[in-house]
PDB file of C-alpha atoms in Angstrom:
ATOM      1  CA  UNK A   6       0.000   0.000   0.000  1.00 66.00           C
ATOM      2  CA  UNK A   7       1.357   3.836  -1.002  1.00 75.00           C
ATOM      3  CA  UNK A   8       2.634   5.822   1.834  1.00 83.00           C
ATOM      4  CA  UNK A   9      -0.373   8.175   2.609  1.00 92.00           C
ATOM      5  CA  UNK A  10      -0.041  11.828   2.859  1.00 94.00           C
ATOM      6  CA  UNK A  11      -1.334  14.217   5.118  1.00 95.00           C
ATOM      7  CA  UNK A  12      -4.000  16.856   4.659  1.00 96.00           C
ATOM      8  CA  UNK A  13      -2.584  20.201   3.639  1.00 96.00           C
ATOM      9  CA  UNK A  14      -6.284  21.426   4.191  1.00 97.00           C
ATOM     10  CA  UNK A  15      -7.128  20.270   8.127  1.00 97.00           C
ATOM     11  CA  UNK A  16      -6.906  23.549   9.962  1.00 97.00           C
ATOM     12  CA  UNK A  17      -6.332  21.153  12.912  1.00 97.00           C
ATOM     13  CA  UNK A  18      -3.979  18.667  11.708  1.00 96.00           C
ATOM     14  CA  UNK A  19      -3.912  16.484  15.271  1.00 95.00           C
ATOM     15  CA  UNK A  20      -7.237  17.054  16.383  1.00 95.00           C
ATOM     16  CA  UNK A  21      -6.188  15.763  20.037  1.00 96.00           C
ATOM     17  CA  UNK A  22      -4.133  19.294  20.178  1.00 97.00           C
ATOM     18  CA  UNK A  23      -6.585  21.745  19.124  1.00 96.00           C
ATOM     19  CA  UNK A  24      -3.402  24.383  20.155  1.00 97.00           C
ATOM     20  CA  UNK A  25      -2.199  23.526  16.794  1.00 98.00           C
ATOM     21  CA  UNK A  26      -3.371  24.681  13.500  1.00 98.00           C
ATOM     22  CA  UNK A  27      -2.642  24.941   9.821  1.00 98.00           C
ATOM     23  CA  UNK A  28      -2.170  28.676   9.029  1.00 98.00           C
ATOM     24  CA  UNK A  29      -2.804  28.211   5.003  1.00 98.00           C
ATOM     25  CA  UNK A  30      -6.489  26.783   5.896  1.00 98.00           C
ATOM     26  CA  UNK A  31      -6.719  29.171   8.502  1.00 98.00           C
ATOM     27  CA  UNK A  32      -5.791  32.684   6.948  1.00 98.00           C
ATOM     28  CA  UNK A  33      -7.952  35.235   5.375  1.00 97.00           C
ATOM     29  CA  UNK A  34      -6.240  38.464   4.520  1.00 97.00           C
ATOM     30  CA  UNK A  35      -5.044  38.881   0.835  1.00 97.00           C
ATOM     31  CA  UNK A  36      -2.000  40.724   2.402  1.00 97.00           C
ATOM     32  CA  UNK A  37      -0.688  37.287   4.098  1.00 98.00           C
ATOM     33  CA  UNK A  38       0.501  34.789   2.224  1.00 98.00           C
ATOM     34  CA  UNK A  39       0.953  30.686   3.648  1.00 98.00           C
ATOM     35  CA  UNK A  40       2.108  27.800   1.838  1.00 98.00           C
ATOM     36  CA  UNK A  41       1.352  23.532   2.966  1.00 98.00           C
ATOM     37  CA  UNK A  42       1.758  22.591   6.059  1.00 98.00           C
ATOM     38  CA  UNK A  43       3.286  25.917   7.919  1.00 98.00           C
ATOM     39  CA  UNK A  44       1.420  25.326  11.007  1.00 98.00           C
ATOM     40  CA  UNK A  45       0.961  27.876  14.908  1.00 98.00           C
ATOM     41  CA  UNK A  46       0.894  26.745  18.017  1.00 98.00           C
ATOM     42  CA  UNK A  47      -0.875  28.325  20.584  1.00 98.00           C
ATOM     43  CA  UNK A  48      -2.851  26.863  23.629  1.00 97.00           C
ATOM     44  CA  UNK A  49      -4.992  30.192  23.987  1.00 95.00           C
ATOM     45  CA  UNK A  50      -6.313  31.131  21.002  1.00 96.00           C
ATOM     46  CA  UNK A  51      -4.409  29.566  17.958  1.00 97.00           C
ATOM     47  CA  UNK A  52      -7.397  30.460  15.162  1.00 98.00           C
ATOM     48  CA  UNK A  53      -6.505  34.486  16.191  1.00 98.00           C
ATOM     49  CA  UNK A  54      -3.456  34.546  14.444  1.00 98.00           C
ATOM     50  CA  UNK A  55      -4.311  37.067  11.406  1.00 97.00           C
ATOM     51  CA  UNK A  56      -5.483  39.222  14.749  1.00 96.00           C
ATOM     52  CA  UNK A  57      -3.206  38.502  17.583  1.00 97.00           C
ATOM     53  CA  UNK A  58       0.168  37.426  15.630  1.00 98.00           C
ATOM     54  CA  UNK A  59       0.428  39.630  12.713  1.00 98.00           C
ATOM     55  CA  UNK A  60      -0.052  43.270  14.018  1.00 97.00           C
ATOM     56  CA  UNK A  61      -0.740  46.986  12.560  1.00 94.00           C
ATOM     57  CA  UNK A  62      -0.907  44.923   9.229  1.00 95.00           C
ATOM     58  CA  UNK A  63      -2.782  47.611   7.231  1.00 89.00           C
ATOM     59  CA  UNK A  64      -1.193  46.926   3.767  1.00 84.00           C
ATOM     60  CA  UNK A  65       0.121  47.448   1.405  1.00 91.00           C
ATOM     61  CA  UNK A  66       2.673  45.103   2.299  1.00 95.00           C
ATOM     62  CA  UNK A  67       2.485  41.397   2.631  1.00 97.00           C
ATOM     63  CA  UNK A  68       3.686  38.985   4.393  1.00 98.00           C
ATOM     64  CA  UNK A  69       4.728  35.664   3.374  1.00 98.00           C
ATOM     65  CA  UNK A  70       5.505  32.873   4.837  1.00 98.00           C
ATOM     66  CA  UNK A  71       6.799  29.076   3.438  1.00 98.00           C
ATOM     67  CA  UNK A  72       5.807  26.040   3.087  1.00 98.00           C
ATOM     68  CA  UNK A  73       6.962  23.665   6.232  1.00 98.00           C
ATOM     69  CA  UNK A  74       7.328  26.108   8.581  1.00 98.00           C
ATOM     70  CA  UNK A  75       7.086  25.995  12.377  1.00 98.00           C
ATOM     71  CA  UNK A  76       6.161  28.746  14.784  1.00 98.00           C
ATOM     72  CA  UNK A  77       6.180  28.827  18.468  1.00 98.00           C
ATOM     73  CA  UNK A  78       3.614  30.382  21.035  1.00 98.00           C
ATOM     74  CA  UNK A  79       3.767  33.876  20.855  1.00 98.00           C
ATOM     75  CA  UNK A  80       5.491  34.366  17.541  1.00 98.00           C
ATOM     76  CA  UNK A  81       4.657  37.920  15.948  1.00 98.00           C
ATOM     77  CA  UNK A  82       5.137  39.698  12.868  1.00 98.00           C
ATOM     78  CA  UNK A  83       5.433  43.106  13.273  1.00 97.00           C
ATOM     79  CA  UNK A  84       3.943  45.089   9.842  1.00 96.00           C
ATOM     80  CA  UNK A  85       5.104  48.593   8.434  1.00 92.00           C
ATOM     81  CA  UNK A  86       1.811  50.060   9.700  1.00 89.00           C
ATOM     82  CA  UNK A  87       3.514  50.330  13.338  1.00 90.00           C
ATOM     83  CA  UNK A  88       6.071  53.038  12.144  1.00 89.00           C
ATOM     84  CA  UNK A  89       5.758  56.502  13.455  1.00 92.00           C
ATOM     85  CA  UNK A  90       7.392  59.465  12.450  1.00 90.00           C
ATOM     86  CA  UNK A  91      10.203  60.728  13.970  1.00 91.00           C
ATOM     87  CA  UNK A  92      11.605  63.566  12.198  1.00 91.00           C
ATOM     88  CA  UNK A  93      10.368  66.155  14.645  1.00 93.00           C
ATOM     89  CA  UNK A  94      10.113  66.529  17.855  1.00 96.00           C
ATOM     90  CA  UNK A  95       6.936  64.306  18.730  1.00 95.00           C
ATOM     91  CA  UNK A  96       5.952  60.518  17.372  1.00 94.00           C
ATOM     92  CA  UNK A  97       2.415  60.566  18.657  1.00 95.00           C
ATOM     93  CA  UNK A  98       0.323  59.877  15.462  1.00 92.00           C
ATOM     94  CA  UNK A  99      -1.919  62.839  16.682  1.00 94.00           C
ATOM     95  CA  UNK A 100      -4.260  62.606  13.257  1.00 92.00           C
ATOM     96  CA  UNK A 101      -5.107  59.156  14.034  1.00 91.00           C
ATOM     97  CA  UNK A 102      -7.270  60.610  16.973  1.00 95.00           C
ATOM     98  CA  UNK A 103      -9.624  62.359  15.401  1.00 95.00           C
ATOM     99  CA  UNK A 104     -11.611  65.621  15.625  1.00 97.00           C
ATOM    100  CA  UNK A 105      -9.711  68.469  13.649  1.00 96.00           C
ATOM    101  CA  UNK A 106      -6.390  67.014  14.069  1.00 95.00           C
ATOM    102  CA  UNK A 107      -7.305  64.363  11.494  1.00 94.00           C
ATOM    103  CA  UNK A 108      -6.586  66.913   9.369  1.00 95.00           C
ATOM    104  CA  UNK A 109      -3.105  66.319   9.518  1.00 94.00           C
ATOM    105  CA  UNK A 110      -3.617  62.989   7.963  1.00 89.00           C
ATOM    106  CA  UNK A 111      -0.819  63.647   5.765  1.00 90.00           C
ATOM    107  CA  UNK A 112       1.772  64.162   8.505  1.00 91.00           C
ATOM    108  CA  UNK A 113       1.456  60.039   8.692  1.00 86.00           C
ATOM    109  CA  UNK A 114       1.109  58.977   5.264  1.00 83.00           C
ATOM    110  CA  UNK A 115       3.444  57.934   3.122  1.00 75.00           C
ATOM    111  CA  UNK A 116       5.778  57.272   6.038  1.00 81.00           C
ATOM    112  CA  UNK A 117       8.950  54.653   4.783  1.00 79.00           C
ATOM    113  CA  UNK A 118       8.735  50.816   4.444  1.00 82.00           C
ATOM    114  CA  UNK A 119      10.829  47.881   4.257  1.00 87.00           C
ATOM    115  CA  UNK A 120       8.867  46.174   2.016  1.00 93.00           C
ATOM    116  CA  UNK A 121       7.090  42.939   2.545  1.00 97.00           C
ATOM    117  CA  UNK A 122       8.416  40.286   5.487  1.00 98.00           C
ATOM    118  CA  UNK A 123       8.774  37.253   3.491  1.00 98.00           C
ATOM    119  CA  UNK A 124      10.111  34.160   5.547  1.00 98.00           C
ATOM    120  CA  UNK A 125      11.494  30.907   3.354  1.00 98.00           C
ATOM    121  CA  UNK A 126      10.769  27.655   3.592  1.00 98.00           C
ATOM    122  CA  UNK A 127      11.322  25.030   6.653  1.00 98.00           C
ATOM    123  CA  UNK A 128      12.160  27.737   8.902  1.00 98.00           C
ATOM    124  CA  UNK A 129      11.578  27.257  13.036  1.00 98.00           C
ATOM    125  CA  UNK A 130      10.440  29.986  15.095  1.00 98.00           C
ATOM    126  CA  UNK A 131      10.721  29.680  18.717  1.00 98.00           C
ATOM    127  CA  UNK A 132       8.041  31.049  21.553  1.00 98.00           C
ATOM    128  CA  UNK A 133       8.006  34.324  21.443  1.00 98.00           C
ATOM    129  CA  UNK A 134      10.451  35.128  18.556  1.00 98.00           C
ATOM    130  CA  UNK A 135       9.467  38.273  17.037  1.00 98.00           C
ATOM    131  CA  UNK A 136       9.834  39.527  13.954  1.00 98.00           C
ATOM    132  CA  UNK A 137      10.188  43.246  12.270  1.00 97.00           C
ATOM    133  CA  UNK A 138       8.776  44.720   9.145  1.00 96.00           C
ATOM    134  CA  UNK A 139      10.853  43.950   6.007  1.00 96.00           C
ATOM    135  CA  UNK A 140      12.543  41.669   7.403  1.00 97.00           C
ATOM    136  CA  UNK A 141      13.490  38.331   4.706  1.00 98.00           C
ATOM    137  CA  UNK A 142      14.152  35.311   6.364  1.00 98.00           C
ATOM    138  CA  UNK A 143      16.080  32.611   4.544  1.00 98.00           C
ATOM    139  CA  UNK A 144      15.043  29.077   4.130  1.00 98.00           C
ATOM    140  CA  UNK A 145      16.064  26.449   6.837  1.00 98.00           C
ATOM    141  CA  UNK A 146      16.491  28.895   9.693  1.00 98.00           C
ATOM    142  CA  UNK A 147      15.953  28.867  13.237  1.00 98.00           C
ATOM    143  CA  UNK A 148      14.866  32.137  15.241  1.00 98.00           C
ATOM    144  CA  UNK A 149      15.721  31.031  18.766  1.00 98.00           C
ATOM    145  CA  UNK A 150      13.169  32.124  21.809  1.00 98.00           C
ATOM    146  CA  UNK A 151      12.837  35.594  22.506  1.00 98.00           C
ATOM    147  CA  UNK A 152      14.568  36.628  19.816  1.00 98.00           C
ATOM    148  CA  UNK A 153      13.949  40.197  18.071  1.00 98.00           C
ATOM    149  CA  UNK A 154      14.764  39.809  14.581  1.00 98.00           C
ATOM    150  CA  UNK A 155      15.337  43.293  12.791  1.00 97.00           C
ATOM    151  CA  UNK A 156      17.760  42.206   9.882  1.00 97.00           C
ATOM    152  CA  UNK A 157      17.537  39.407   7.504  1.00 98.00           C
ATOM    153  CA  UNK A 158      18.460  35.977   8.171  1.00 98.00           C
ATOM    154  CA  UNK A 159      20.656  33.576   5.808  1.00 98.00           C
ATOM    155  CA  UNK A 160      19.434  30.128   4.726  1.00 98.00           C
ATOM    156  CA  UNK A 161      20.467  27.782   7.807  1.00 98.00           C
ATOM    157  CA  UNK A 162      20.865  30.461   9.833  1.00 98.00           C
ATOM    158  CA  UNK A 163      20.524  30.458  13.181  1.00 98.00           C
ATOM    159  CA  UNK A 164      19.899  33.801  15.228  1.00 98.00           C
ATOM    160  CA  UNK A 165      19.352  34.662  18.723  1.00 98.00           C
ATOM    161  CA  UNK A 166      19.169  37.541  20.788  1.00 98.00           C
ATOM    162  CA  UNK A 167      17.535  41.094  21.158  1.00 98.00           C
ATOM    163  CA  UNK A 168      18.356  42.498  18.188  1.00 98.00           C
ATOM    164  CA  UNK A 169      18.885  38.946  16.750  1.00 98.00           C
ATOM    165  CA  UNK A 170      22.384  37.878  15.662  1.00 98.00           C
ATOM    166  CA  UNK A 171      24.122  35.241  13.791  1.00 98.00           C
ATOM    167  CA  UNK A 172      25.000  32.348  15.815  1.00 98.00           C
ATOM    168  CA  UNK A 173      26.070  29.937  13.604  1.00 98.00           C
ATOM    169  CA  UNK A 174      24.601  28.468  10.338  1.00 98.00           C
ATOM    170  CA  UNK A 175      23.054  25.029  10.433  1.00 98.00           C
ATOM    171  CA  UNK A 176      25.998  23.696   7.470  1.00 98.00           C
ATOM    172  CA  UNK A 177      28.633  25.078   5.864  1.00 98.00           C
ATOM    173  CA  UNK A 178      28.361  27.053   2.722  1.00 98.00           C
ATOM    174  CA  UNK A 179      28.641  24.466   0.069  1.00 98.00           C
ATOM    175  CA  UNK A 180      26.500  21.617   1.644  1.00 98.00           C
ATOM    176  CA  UNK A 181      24.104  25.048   1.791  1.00 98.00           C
ATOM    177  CA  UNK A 182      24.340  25.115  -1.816  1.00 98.00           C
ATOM    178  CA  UNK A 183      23.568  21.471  -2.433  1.00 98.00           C
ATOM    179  CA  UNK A 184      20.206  21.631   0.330  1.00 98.00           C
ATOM    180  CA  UNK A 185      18.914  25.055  -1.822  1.00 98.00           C
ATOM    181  CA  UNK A 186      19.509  23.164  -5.197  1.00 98.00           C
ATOM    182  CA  UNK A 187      17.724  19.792  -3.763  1.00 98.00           C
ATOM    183  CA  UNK A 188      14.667  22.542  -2.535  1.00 98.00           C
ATOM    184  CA  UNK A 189      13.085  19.498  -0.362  1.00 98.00           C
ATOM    185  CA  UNK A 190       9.725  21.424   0.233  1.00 98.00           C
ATOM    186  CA  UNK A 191       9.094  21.466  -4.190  1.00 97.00           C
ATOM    187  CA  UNK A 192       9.152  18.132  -3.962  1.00 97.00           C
ATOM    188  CA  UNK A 193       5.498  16.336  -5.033  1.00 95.00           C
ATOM    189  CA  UNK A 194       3.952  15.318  -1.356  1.00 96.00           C
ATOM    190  CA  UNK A 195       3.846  11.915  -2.313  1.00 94.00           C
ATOM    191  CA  UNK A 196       7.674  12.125  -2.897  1.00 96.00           C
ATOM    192  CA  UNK A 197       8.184  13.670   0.462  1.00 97.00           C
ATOM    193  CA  UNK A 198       6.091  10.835   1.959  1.00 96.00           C
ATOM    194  CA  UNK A 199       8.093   8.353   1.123  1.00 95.00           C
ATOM    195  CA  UNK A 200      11.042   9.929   1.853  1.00 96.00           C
ATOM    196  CA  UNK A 201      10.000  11.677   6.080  1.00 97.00           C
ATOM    197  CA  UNK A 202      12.941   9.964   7.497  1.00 97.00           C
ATOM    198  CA  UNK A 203      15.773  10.616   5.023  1.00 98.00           C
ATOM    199  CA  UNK A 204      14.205  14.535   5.271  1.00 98.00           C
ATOM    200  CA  UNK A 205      14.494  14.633   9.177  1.00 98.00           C
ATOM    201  CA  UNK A 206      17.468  12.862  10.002  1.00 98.00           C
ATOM    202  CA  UNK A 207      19.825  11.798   6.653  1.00 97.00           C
ATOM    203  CA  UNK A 208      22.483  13.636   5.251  1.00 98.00           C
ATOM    204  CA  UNK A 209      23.269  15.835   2.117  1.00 98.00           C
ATOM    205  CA  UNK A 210      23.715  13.121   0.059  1.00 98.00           C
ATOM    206  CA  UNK A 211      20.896  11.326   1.361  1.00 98.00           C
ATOM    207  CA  UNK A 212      18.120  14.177   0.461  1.00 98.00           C
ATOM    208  CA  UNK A 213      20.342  14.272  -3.067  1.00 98.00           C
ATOM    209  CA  UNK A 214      19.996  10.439  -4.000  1.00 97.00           C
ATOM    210  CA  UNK A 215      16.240  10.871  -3.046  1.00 97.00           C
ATOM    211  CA  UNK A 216      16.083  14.085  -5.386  1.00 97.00           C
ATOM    212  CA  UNK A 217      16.754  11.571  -7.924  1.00 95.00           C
ATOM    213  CA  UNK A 218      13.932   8.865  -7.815  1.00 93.00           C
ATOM    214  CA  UNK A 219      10.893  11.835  -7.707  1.00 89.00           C
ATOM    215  CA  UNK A 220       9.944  10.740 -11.117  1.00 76.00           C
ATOM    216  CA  UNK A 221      10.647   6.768  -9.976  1.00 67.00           C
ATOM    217  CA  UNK A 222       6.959   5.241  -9.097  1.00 56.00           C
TER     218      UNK A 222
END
């Protein structure tokens, strides 16, 4: 009998631990952007996430996030909506309050971005890692626990810290090379069925010699 896939679509993929859901099933916004199997894990309120994970998100950016990816209680995306000004002497957003000071609207428009916060593939967030706006995150990282991360992240990287900062990357440069050219998470998800163990504990070489039989039946 085939190996059996899971269900890309079950917002609560292990229904035991309703703390755990799907964020591609779950999201709504057209400004966030989830691919298979990234999943949150929350014992409050995991469902809340557009709402209590990605805040001041009022667009245009987006923020995207891979396919494989694992984040921790707590983990938060910080969008470009949060900036204030501070070219004078004051960052109170006064025109947000209303009456006639909302006629200073323009005072906070048009304030600069980073850009969207795009986060790679197979990349491991830890409770309460948080991230800031613009920020690209390559694939195979790990943001440790706590961590702030204002800067971008390399593939394998893993950071630490308030702000975050390189620790160490996960392999060196070249087997980097070879993991990004094998891309694991394109793979058909029949292909990475049959192949969960060599994906979560084999080597370079492994995950290359299974690159090799995805058109094998």
């Amino acid at each position: 009998m085939p190996p059996v896939p899971a269900d890309p679509t079950a917002l609560h993929p292990m229904p035991e631990h309703p703390r755990v859901v799907l964020l591609k099933p779950l999201v709504k916004s057209p400004l966030i952007e989830v691919g298979d199997f990234s999943y949150y894990d929350d014992p409050d309120d995991p469902t809340a996430f557009e709402t209590r994970n990605v805040l001041y998100h009022y667009g245009p950016e987006r923020l995207v996030i891979g396919k494989y990816c694992a984040l921790g209680t707590g983990t938060r995306f910080i969008m470009n909506g949060a900036n204030h000004r501070m070219d004078g002497p004051s960052t109170f957003p006064f025109p947000t309050m209303g009456g006639s000071w909302a006629e200073h609207f323009d005072l906070i428009t048009g304030l600069p971005g980073r850009g969207d916060t795009v986060v790679g593939n197979d990349v491991w967030f830890g409770h309460g890692a948080t991230v800031m706006p613009g920020v690209r995150i390559g694939h195979g990282a790990i943001i440790a626990a706590g961590a702030v991360v204002t800067g971008d992240v390399p593939d394998y990287g893993i950071v630490g810290g308030n702000p975050a900062r390189l620790i160490r990357t996960r392999y060196d440069a070249a087997d980097i090379a070879r993991l990004l050219a094998v891309a694991w998470w394109d793979w058909p998800v029949r292909h990475i069925t049959r192949h969960v163990r060599t994906i979560m504990s084999g080597t370079v070489a492994d995950l290359e010699e299974a690159a090799t039989q995805i058109d094998q039946p």
